[in-house]
PDB file of C-alpha atoms in Angstrom:
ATOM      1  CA  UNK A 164     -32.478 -48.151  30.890  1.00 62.00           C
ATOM      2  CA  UNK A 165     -34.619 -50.843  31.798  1.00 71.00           C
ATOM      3  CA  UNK A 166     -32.545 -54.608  32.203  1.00 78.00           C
ATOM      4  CA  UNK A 167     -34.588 -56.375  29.155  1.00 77.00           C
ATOM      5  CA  UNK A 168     -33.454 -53.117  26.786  1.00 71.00           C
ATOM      6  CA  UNK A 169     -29.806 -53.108  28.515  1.00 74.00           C
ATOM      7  CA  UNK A 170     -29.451 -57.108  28.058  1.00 79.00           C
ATOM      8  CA  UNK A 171     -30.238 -56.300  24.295  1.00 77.00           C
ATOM      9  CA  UNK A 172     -28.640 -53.030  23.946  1.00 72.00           C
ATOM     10  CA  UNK A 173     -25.567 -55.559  24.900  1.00 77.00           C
ATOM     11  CA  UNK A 174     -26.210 -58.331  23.051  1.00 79.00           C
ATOM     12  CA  UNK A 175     -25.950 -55.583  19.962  1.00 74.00           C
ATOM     13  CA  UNK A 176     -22.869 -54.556  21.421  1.00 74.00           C
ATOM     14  CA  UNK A 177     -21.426 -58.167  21.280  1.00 78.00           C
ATOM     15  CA  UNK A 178     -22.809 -58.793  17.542  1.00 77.00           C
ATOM     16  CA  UNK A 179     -20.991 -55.314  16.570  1.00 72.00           C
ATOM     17  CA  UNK A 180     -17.878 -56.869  18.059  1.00 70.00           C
ATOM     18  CA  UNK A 181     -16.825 -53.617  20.055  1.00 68.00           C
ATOM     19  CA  UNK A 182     -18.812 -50.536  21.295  1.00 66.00           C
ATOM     20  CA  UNK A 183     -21.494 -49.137  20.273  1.00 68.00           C
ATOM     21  CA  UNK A 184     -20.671 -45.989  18.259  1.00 74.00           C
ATOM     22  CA  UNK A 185     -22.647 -43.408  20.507  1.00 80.00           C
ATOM     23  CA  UNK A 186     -21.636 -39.839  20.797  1.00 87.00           C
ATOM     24  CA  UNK A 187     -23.489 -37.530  23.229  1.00 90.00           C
ATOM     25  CA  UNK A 188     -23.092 -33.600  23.674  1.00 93.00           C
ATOM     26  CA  UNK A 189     -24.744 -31.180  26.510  1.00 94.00           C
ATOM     27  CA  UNK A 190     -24.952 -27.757  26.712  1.00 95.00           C
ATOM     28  CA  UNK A 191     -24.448 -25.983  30.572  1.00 94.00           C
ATOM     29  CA  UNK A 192     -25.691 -22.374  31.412  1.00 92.00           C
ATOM     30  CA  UNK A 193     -23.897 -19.671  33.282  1.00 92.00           C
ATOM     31  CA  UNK A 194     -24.949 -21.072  36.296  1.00 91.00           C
ATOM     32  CA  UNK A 195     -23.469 -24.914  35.404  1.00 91.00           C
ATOM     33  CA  UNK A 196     -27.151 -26.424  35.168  1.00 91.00           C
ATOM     34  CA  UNK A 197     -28.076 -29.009  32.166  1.00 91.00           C
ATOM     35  CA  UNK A 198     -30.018 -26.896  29.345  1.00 93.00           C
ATOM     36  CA  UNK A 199     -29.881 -29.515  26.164  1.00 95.00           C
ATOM     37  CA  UNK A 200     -28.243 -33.041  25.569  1.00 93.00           C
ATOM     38  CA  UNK A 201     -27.653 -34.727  22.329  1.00 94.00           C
ATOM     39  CA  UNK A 202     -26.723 -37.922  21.468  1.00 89.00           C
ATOM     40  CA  UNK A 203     -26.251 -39.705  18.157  1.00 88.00           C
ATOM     41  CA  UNK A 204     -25.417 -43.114  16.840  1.00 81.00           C
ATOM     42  CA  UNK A 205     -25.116 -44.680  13.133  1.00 74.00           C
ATOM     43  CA  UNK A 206     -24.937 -48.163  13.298  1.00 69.00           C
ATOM     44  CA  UNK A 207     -24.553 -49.437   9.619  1.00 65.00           C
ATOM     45  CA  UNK A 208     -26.545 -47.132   8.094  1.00 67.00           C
ATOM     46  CA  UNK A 209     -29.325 -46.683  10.613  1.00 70.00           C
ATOM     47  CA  UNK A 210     -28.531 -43.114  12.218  1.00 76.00           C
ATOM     48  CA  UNK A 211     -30.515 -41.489  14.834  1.00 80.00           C
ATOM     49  CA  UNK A 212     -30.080 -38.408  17.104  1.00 86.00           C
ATOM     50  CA  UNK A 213     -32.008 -37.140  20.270  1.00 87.00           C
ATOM     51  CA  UNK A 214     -32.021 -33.529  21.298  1.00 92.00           C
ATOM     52  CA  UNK A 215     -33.799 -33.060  24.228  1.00 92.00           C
ATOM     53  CA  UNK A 216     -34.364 -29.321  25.733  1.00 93.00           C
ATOM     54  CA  UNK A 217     -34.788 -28.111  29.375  1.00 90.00           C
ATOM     55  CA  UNK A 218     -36.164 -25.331  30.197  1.00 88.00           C
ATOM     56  CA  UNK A 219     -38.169 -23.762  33.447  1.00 88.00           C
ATOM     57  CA  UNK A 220     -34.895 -24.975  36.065  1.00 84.00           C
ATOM     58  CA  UNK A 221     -36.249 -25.014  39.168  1.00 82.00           C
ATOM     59  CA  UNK A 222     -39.986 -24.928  38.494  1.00 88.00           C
ATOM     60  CA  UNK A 223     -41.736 -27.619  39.905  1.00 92.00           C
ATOM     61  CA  UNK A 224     -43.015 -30.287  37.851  1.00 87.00           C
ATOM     62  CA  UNK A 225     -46.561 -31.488  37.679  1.00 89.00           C
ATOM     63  CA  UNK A 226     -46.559 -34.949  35.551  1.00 90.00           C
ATOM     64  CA  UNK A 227     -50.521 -36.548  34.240  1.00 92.00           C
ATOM     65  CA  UNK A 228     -49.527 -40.258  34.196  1.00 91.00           C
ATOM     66  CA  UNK A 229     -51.185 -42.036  31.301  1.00 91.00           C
ATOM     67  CA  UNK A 230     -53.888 -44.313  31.142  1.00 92.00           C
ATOM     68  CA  UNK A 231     -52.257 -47.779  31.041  1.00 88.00           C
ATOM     69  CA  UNK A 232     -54.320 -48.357  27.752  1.00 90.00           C
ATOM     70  CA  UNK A 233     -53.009 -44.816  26.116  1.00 89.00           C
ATOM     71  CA  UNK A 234     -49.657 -46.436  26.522  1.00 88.00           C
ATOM     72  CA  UNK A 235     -47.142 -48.970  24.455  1.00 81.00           C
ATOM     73  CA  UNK A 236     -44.487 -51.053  25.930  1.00 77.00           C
ATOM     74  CA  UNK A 237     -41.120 -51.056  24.129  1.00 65.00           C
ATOM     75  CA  UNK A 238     -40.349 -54.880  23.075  1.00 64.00           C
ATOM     76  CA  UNK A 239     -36.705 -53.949  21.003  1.00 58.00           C
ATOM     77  CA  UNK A 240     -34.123 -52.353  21.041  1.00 51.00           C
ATOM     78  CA  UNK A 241     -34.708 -51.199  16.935  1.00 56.00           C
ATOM     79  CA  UNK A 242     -37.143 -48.363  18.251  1.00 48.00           C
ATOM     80  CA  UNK A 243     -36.256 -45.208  19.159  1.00 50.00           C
ATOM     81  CA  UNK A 244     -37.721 -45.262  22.825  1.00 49.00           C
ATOM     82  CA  UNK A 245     -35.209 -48.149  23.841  1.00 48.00           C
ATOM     83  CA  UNK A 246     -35.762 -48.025  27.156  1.00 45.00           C
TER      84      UNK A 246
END
């Protein structure tokens, strides 16, 4: 997580009074590897959940990094893409 979306990430933390109520599962394969993570949180009311799928283990990767205008910086911590 980046430090500006950790420092706020804690000052939530601090205005909740105790942890944050996240909850995370993953899913291994045979072989031990990752396969899927999910992680949830409900924080008065305001719920979200991540699932994120991997797939192709040991395929190499080939990332297209995006035109610095396609992109949008994250500002809060209230978006989903907190980090």
């Amino acid at each position: 997580m980046a430090p500006d979306a950790r420092r706020k990430t804690e000052q939530a933390r601090d205005t909740l009074g105790s942890d944050l109520p996240v909850f995370a599962d993953a899913w291994v394969d045979g072989q031990g590897r990752l396969v899927r993570t999910r992680m949830s949180m409900n924080m008065s009311g305001a719920r979200s959940t991540l699932t994120m799928s991997l797939s192709d283990t040991g395929e190499p990767v080939r990332v297209r990094v995006p035109r610095g205008a396609d992109t949008v910086p994250v500002t809060e911590v209230g978006g989903i893409l907190n980090g």
